[in-house]
Amino acid sequence: MKVYFSGSIRGGEPDRVWFQTLIRYISRHGKVLTENSFGYSFEEEASFDDAWIYERDVEWLREADAVVAEVSAPSLGVGYEIAKAEEWGKPLLLLYREQPGRKPSAMLNGNKALEMLVFTEEEDALKAVEGFLAPLKGRSRVSTSP
Amino acid sequence: MKVYFSGSIRGGEPDRVWFQTLIRYISRHGKVLTENSFGYSFEEEASFDDAWIYERDVEWLREADAVVAEVSAPSLGVGYEIAKAEEWGKPLLLLYREQPGRKPSAMLNGNKALEMLVFTEEEDALKAVEGFLAPLKGRSRVSTSP
């Protein structure tokens, strides 16, 4: 199973430690296509060609069996990817960490077609990831059997 | 002509004065469907029902003849709306203000199907809006003539 993990890179306050925890956890269930996108410094990442990033990410998104998006920090790219994943009918889980004085995006939280977990404990988010991916892995196994 | 103006609300650092300047400027060419979305305090805006916001905004986006998106601040909703506008074939102009130590979203800037103006002078952004909307207004007039 291939999983596209989406999270803020150039946008607001990415939580790198948490992203790595999530990526390691998702890796138990399948290949995280974007796992190397989150290890760069701002300077390294900013040196990449934008068209190359866009084309690589869109290709990964197309081939993904599932999408996990971390939506605690604002990000144009993550919002764009969620809409594309919805358009292409990808199973999609959104994770939002409760923050004082903040609210999740109305365009995501108000869309009944999207599943968003609002969490305070990281353990609850990991359990939601487990509950989301485990049945998909079963389905993907069935569909590739002869 | 109906124009959907999109900009950060709950996301990163919305520039309210600049947004109002843009909305007033766009209003010379047509109705700005979202013009009342940018005048609320955080508390007022956060008190609205997310599903109501989502459904209203998606309906406006569907009926828009053109979309102008301010992408200087990160925003999940704006990224989502840009992807929807692209999916629905809406004419789309993105405006990004140069900021030290920042870069525009790679997913937007790297997508050759999207037109992004990177500006330092607001006057240049307003000129780009003029150049984007004026020909559309002509087209819209022609298509509604008997």
mmCIF file of C-alpha atoms in Angstrom:
data_model
loop_
_atom_site.group_PDB
_atom_site.id
_atom_site.type_symbol
_atom_site.label_atom_id
_atom_site.label_comp_id
_atom_site.label_asym_id
_atom_site.label_seq_id
_atom_site.Cartn_x
_atom_site.Cartn_y
_atom_site.Cartn_z
ATOM 1 C CA MET A 1 0.000 0.000 0.000
ATOM 2 C CA LYS A 2 1.245 3.493 -0.881
ATOM 3 C CA VAL A 3 0.368 6.368 1.426
ATOM 4 C CA TYR A 4 0.727 10.073 0.619
ATOM 5 C CA PHE A 5 1.493 12.028 3.795
ATOM 6 C CA SER A 6 0.746 15.739 3.430
ATOM 7 C CA GLY A 7 1.838 18.458 5.874
ATOM 8 C CA SER A 8 2.973 22.088 5.906
ATOM 9 C CA ILE A 9 6.499 22.654 4.549
ATOM 10 C CA ARG A 10 6.770 26.337 3.533
ATOM 11 C CA GLY A 11 3.482 27.257 5.259
ATOM 12 C CA GLY A 12 2.760 27.883 8.940
ATOM 13 C CA GLU A 13 4.692 26.298 11.834
ATOM 14 C CA PRO A 14 5.351 22.735 10.659
ATOM 15 C CA ASP A 15 5.872 20.364 13.612
ATOM 16 C CA ARG A 16 8.790 18.334 12.310
ATOM 17 C CA VAL A 17 9.115 15.960 15.271
ATOM 18 C CA TRP A 18 5.417 15.077 15.141
ATOM 19 C CA PHE A 19 5.529 14.661 11.349
ATOM 20 C CA GLN A 20 8.402 12.169 11.704
ATOM 21 C CA THR A 21 6.465 10.253 14.368
ATOM 22 C CA LEU A 22 3.466 10.076 12.037
ATOM 23 C CA ILE A 23 5.588 9.017 9.045
ATOM 24 C CA ARG A 24 7.249 6.228 11.053
ATOM 25 C CA TYR A 25 3.851 5.074 12.257
ATOM 26 C CA ILE A 26 2.275 5.119 8.774
ATOM 27 C CA SER A 27 5.305 3.174 7.454
ATOM 28 C CA ARG A 28 4.134 0.139 9.435
ATOM 29 C CA HIS A 29 1.225 -0.101 7.004
ATOM 30 C CA GLY A 30 2.796 0.818 3.715
ATOM 31 C CA LYS A 31 5.248 2.963 1.813
ATOM 32 C CA VAL A 32 5.112 6.676 2.656
ATOM 33 C CA LEU A 33 5.695 8.232 -0.770
ATOM 34 C CA THR A 34 6.517 11.659 0.659
ATOM 35 C CA GLU A 35 8.716 10.491 3.548
ATOM 36 C CA ASN A 36 11.824 12.268 2.265
ATOM 37 C CA SER A 37 10.035 15.586 1.705
ATOM 38 C CA PHE A 38 10.074 16.522 5.390
ATOM 39 C CA GLY A 39 13.758 16.171 6.300
ATOM 40 C CA TYR A 40 15.178 19.265 4.599
ATOM 41 C CA SER A 41 16.156 22.615 6.065
ATOM 42 C CA PHE A 42 14.272 25.648 4.705
ATOM 43 C CA GLU A 43 17.332 26.593 2.614
ATOM 44 C CA GLU A 44 17.685 23.112 1.108
ATOM 45 C CA GLU A 45 13.976 22.793 0.378
ATOM 46 C CA ALA A 46 13.753 26.291 -1.097
ATOM 47 C CA SER A 47 16.593 25.448 -3.510
ATOM 48 C CA PHE A 48 14.484 22.789 -5.277
ATOM 49 C CA ASP A 49 12.715 23.700 -8.485
ATOM 50 C CA ASP A 50 9.017 24.357 -7.813
ATOM 51 C CA ALA A 51 7.852 22.722 -11.059
ATOM 52 C CA TRP A 52 9.839 19.598 -10.153
ATOM 53 C CA ILE A 53 8.264 19.505 -6.664
ATOM 54 C CA TYR A 54 4.771 20.025 -8.098
ATOM 55 C CA GLU A 55 5.069 17.325 -10.759
ATOM 56 C CA ARG A 56 6.625 14.791 -8.382
ATOM 57 C CA ASP A 57 3.974 15.416 -5.694
ATOM 58 C CA VAL A 58 1.051 15.253 -8.127
ATOM 59 C CA GLU A 59 2.416 11.971 -9.533
ATOM 60 C CA TRP A 60 2.753 10.541 -6.008
ATOM 61 C CA LEU A 61 -0.743 11.717 -5.139
ATOM 62 C CA ARG A 62 -2.158 9.991 -8.237
ATOM 63 C CA GLU A 63 -0.530 6.675 -7.349
ATOM 64 C CA ALA A 64 -1.380 6.793 -3.635
ATOM 65 C CA ASP A 65 -3.862 4.287 -2.172
ATOM 66 C CA ALA A 66 -4.579 6.606 0.758
ATOM 67 C CA VAL A 67 -3.788 10.139 1.965
ATOM 68 C CA VAL A 68 -3.078 11.298 5.530
ATOM 69 C CA ALA A 69 -2.989 15.101 5.866
ATOM 70 C CA GLU A 70 -1.783 16.970 8.943
ATOM 71 C CA VAL A 71 -3.863 20.176 8.961
ATOM 72 C CA SER A 72 -2.840 21.801 12.257
ATOM 73 C CA ALA A 73 -0.757 24.447 10.448
ATOM 74 C CA PRO A 74 -2.077 26.507 7.536
ATOM 75 C CA SER A 75 -0.669 25.536 4.144
ATOM 76 C CA LEU A 76 -1.697 26.324 0.576
ATOM 77 C CA GLY A 77 -0.070 23.139 -0.750
ATOM 78 C CA VAL A 78 -1.817 20.880 1.779
ATOM 79 C CA GLY A 79 -5.198 22.487 1.017
ATOM 80 C CA TYR A 80 -4.556 22.042 -2.703
ATOM 81 C CA GLU A 81 -3.579 18.379 -2.235
ATOM 82 C CA ILE A 82 -6.685 17.627 -0.142
ATOM 83 C CA ALA A 83 -8.934 18.951 -2.922
ATOM 84 C CA LYS A 84 -7.064 16.881 -5.531
ATOM 85 C CA ALA A 85 -7.281 13.745 -3.342
ATOM 86 C CA GLU A 86 -11.025 14.348 -2.935
ATOM 87 C CA GLU A 87 -11.413 14.892 -6.713
ATOM 88 C CA TRP A 88 -9.575 11.615 -7.409
ATOM 89 C CA GLY A 89 -11.592 9.663 -4.821
ATOM 90 C CA LYS A 90 -8.638 8.810 -2.563
ATOM 91 C CA PRO A 91 -9.382 7.629 0.989
ATOM 92 C CA LEU A 92 -8.394 10.630 3.089
ATOM 93 C CA LEU A 93 -7.819 11.272 6.805
ATOM 94 C CA LEU A 94 -7.223 14.775 8.198
ATOM 95 C CA LEU A 95 -5.537 15.300 11.578
ATOM 96 C CA TYR A 96 -5.945 18.584 13.479
ATOM 97 C CA ARG A 97 -4.306 19.303 16.832
ATOM 98 C CA GLU A 98 -6.425 21.452 19.204
ATOM 99 C CA GLN A 99 -4.704 24.808 19.776
ATOM 100 C CA PRO A 100 -5.839 27.624 22.048
ATOM 101 C CA GLY A 101 -7.307 30.550 20.103
ATOM 102 C CA ARG A 102 -7.305 28.627 16.817
ATOM 103 C CA LYS A 103 -9.906 26.766 14.797
ATOM 104 C CA PRO A 104 -9.544 24.208 12.009
ATOM 105 C CA SER A 105 -10.127 25.466 8.466
ATOM 106 C CA ALA A 106 -13.858 25.949 7.841
ATOM 107 C CA MET A 107 -13.452 24.751 4.247
ATOM 108 C CA LEU A 108 -12.122 21.408 5.504
ATOM 109 C CA ASN A 109 -14.044 20.990 8.752
ATOM 110 C CA GLY A 110 -17.304 22.065 7.104
ATOM 111 C CA ASN A 111 -16.994 19.582 4.218
ATOM 112 C CA LYS A 112 -18.967 16.526 5.283
ATOM 113 C CA ALA A 113 -17.190 14.393 2.675
ATOM 114 C CA LEU A 114 -13.907 14.795 4.587
ATOM 115 C CA GLU A 115 -13.023 12.882 7.764
ATOM 116 C CA MET A 116 -11.158 15.060 10.287
ATOM 117 C CA LEU A 117 -9.872 13.923 13.661
ATOM 118 C CA VAL A 118 -9.440 16.778 16.145
ATOM 119 C CA PHE A 119 -6.963 15.598 18.793
ATOM 120 C CA THR A 120 -5.134 16.750 21.894
ATOM 121 C CA GLU A 121 -3.261 13.511 22.630
ATOM 122 C CA GLU A 122 -0.929 12.299 19.870
ATOM 123 C CA GLU A 123 -1.826 8.736 20.833
ATOM 124 C CA ASP A 124 -5.415 9.385 19.699
ATOM 125 C CA ALA A 125 -4.181 10.612 16.321
ATOM 126 C CA LEU A 126 -2.022 7.485 15.918
ATOM 127 C CA LYS A 127 -5.001 5.285 16.793
ATOM 128 C CA ALA A 128 -7.075 7.101 14.151
ATOM 129 C CA VAL A 129 -4.304 6.486 11.587
ATOM 130 C CA GLU A 130 -4.345 2.792 12.537
ATOM 131 C CA GLY A 131 -8.147 2.630 12.223
ATOM 132 C CA PHE A 132 -7.983 4.375 8.861
ATOM 133 C CA LEU A 133 -5.149 2.390 7.260
ATOM 134 C CA ALA A 134 -5.652 -1.159 8.567
ATOM 135 C CA PRO A 135 -8.889 -1.846 6.627
ATOM 136 C CA LEU A 136 -7.451 -0.259 3.463
ATOM 137 C CA LYS A 137 -4.420 -2.537 3.647
ATOM 138 C CA GLY A 138 -6.766 -5.531 3.726
ATOM 139 C CA ARG A 139 -8.677 -4.172 0.735
ATOM 140 C CA SER A 140 -5.507 -3.494 -1.228
ATOM 141 C CA ARG A 141 -4.303 -7.073 -0.551
ATOM 142 C CA VAL A 142 -7.587 -8.556 -1.801
ATOM 143 C CA SER A 143 -7.603 -6.475 -4.967
ATOM 144 C CA THR A 144 -4.075 -7.517 -5.962
ATOM 145 C CA SER A 145 -4.577 -11.252 -5.327
ATOM 146 C CA PRO A 146 -4.830 -13.407 -8.495
ATOM 147 C CA MET B 1 -19.456 39.377 -13.875
ATOM 148 C CA LYS B 2 -19.101 37.544 -10.559
ATOM 149 C CA VAL B 3 -15.662 37.305 -8.982
ATOM 150 C CA TYR B 4 -14.668 34.996 -6.131
ATOM 151 C CA PHE B 5 -11.948 36.626 -4.032
ATOM 152 C CA SER B 6 -10.038 34.110 -1.909
ATOM 153 C CA GLY B 7 -7.644 34.972 0.933
ATOM 154 C CA SER B 8 -6.516 33.663 4.320
ATOM 155 C CA ILE B 9 -9.109 34.058 7.110
ATOM 156 C CA ARG B 10 -8.223 31.572 9.875
ATOM 157 C CA GLY B 11 -4.814 30.773 8.341
ATOM 158 C CA GLY B 12 -1.571 32.755 8.472
ATOM 159 C CA GLU B 13 -1.348 36.549 8.868
ATOM 160 C CA PRO B 14 -4.209 37.836 6.708
ATOM 161 C CA ASP B 15 -3.550 41.419 5.512
ATOM 162 C CA ARG B 16 -6.992 42.916 6.028
ATOM 163 C CA VAL B 17 -6.238 46.400 4.729
ATOM 164 C CA TRP B 18 -4.738 45.030 1.509
ATOM 165 C CA PHE B 19 -7.629 42.575 1.084
ATOM 166 C CA GLN B 20 -10.114 45.472 1.320
ATOM 167 C CA THR B 21 -8.112 47.444 -1.253
ATOM 168 C CA LEU B 22 -8.209 44.456 -3.599
ATOM 169 C CA ILE B 23 -11.931 43.856 -3.040
ATOM 170 C CA ARG B 24 -12.738 47.513 -3.768
ATOM 171 C CA TYR B 25 -10.611 47.365 -6.900
ATOM 172 C CA ILE B 26 -12.163 44.099 -8.148
ATOM 173 C CA SER B 27 -15.637 45.592 -7.503
ATOM 174 C CA ARG B 28 -15.059 48.017 -10.383
ATOM 175 C CA HIS B 29 -15.302 45.035 -12.720
ATOM 176 C CA GLY B 30 -18.007 42.942 -11.139
ATOM 177 C CA LYS B 31 -19.648 41.643 -8.002
ATOM 178 C CA VAL B 32 -17.218 40.259 -5.406
ATOM 179 C CA LEU B 33 -19.197 37.290 -4.065
ATOM 180 C CA THR B 34 -17.007 36.947 -0.963
ATOM 181 C CA GLU B 35 -16.746 40.652 -0.110
ATOM 182 C CA ASN B 36 -18.476 40.281 3.255
ATOM 183 C CA SER B 37 -16.322 37.325 4.364
ATOM 184 C CA PHE B 38 -13.349 39.515 5.262
ATOM 185 C CA GLY B 39 -14.867 42.080 7.617
ATOM 186 C CA TYR B 40 -15.369 39.947 10.742
ATOM 187 C CA SER B 41 -13.310 39.734 13.905
ATOM 188 C CA PHE B 42 -11.785 36.324 14.678
ATOM 189 C CA GLU B 43 -14.445 35.760 17.372
ATOM 190 C CA GLU B 44 -17.338 36.642 15.050
ATOM 191 C CA GLU B 45 -16.001 34.526 12.188
ATOM 192 C CA ALA B 46 -15.248 31.554 14.458
ATOM 193 C CA SER B 47 -18.850 31.602 15.711
ATOM 194 C CA PHE B 48 -20.208 30.708 12.234
ATOM 195 C CA ASP B 49 -21.039 27.105 11.476
ATOM 196 C CA ASP B 50 -18.269 25.502 9.394
ATOM 197 C CA ALA B 51 -20.666 23.473 7.244
ATOM 198 C CA TRP B 52 -22.579 26.673 6.436
ATOM 199 C CA ILE B 53 -19.348 28.482 5.461
ATOM 200 C CA TYR B 54 -18.214 25.540 3.322
ATOM 201 C CA GLU B 55 -21.494 25.163 1.455
ATOM 202 C CA ARG B 56 -21.878 28.898 0.855
ATOM 203 C CA ASP B 57 -18.289 29.259 -0.393
ATOM 204 C CA VAL B 58 -18.482 26.221 -2.690
ATOM 205 C CA GLU B 59 -21.733 27.544 -4.157
ATOM 206 C CA TRP B 60 -20.145 30.961 -4.753
ATOM 207 C CA LEU B 61 -17.093 29.333 -6.310
ATOM 208 C CA ARG B 62 -19.288 27.330 -8.687
ATOM 209 C CA GLU B 63 -21.136 30.439 -9.880
ATOM 210 C CA ALA B 64 -18.029 32.642 -10.179
ATOM 211 C CA ASP B 65 -16.863 33.796 -13.612
ATOM 212 C CA ALA B 66 -13.337 34.372 -12.296
ATOM 213 C CA VAL B 67 -11.253 33.801 -9.163
ATOM 214 C CA VAL B 68 -8.608 36.085 -7.642
ATOM 215 C CA ALA B 69 -6.627 34.421 -4.839
ATOM 216 C CA GLU B 70 -4.259 36.233 -2.489
ATOM 217 C CA VAL B 71 -1.608 33.612 -1.642
ATOM 218 C CA SER B 72 0.904 35.621 0.424
ATOM 219 C CA ALA B 73 -0.233 33.943 3.672
ATOM 220 C CA PRO B 74 -0.569 30.168 4.066
ATOM 221 C CA SER B 75 -4.163 28.912 4.166
ATOM 222 C CA LEU B 76 -5.708 25.463 3.806
ATOM 223 C CA GLY B 77 -9.010 26.912 2.580
ATOM 224 C CA VAL B 78 -7.384 29.073 -0.109
ATOM 225 C CA GLY B 79 -5.318 26.095 -1.353
ATOM 226 C CA TYR B 80 -8.468 23.973 -1.436
ATOM 227 C CA GLU B 81 -10.394 26.646 -3.349
ATOM 228 C CA ILE B 82 -7.614 27.075 -5.924
ATOM 229 C CA ALA B 83 -7.700 23.335 -6.700
ATOM 230 C CA LYS B 84 -11.513 23.422 -7.036
ATOM 231 C CA ALA B 85 -11.343 26.493 -9.297
ATOM 232 C CA GLU B 86 -8.756 24.702 -11.452
ATOM 233 C CA GLU B 87 -10.912 21.539 -11.540
ATOM 234 C CA TRP B 88 -13.943 23.588 -12.642
ATOM 235 C CA GLY B 89 -11.993 25.487 -15.299
ATOM 236 C CA LYS B 90 -12.412 28.936 -13.725
ATOM 237 C CA PRO B 91 -10.095 31.741 -14.902
ATOM 238 C CA LEU B 92 -7.742 32.172 -11.939
ATOM 239 C CA LEU B 93 -5.171 34.794 -10.890
ATOM 240 C CA LEU B 94 -2.867 34.261 -7.883
ATOM 241 C CA LEU B 95 -1.172 37.204 -6.147
ATOM 242 C CA TYR B 96 1.915 36.692 -3.978
ATOM 243 C CA ARG B 97 3.703 39.498 -2.131
ATOM 244 C CA GLU B 98 7.514 39.077 -1.923
ATOM 245 C CA GLN B 99 8.559 38.571 1.702
ATOM 246 C CA PRO B 100 12.094 38.205 3.073
ATOM 247 C CA GLY B 101 12.899 34.602 4.028
ATOM 248 C CA ARG B 102 9.706 33.253 2.466
ATOM 249 C CA LYS B 103 8.838 31.541 -0.797
ATOM 250 C CA PRO B 104 5.501 31.037 -2.534
ATOM 251 C CA SER B 105 3.934 27.587 -2.250
ATOM 252 C CA ALA B 106 5.746 25.117 -4.522
ATOM 253 C CA MET B 107 2.452 23.350 -5.295
ATOM 254 C CA LEU B 108 1.043 26.607 -6.686
ATOM 255 C CA ASN B 109 4.138 28.226 -8.158
ATOM 256 C CA GLY B 110 5.263 24.948 -9.747
ATOM 257 C CA ASN B 111 1.923 24.314 -11.466
ATOM 258 C CA LYS B 112 2.288 25.711 -14.978
ATOM 259 C CA ALA B 113 -1.499 25.773 -15.405
ATOM 260 C CA LEU B 114 -1.753 28.498 -12.736
ATOM 261 C CA GLU B 115 -0.923 32.173 -13.300
ATOM 262 C CA MET B 116 0.848 33.746 -10.308
ATOM 263 C CA LEU B 117 1.969 37.356 -10.039
ATOM 264 C CA VAL B 118 4.810 37.888 -7.568
ATOM 265 C CA PHE B 119 4.754 41.549 -6.548
ATOM 266 C CA THR B 120 6.462 44.023 -4.275
ATOM 267 C CA GLU B 121 4.437 47.098 -5.254
ATOM 268 C CA GLU B 122 0.691 46.843 -4.639
ATOM 269 C CA GLU B 123 0.155 48.949 -7.766
ATOM 270 C CA ASP B 124 1.611 46.101 -9.852
ATOM 271 C CA ALA B 125 -0.836 43.639 -8.300
ATOM 272 C CA LEU B 126 -3.746 45.968 -9.047
ATOM 273 C CA LYS B 127 -2.560 46.316 -12.656
ATOM 274 C CA ALA B 128 -2.434 42.521 -12.949
ATOM 275 C CA VAL B 129 -6.005 42.312 -11.607
ATOM 276 C CA GLU B 130 -7.057 44.874 -14.219
ATOM 277 C CA GLY B 131 -5.291 42.938 -17.005
ATOM 278 C CA PHE B 132 -6.907 39.702 -15.817
ATOM 279 C CA LEU B 133 -10.490 40.926 -15.343
ATOM 280 C CA ALA B 134 -10.986 43.453 -18.165
ATOM 281 C CA PRO B 135 -10.896 40.876 -21.025
ATOM 282 C CA LEU B 136 -13.142 38.477 -19.057
ATOM 283 C CA LYS B 137 -15.716 41.212 -18.558
ATOM 284 C CA GLY B 138 -15.800 41.700 -22.325
ATOM 285 C CA ARG B 139 -16.240 37.960 -22.852
ATOM 286 C CA SER B 140 -18.986 37.747 -20.270
ATOM 287 C CA ARG B 141 -20.827 40.661 -21.957
ATOM 288 C CA VAL B 142 -20.621 38.983 -25.359
ATOM 289 C CA SER B 143 -21.853 35.655 -24.057
ATOM 290 C CA THR B 144 -24.922 37.174 -22.390
ATOM 291 C CA SER B 145 -25.973 39.316 -25.396
ATOM 292 C CA PRO B 146 -29.098 38.092 -27.224
#
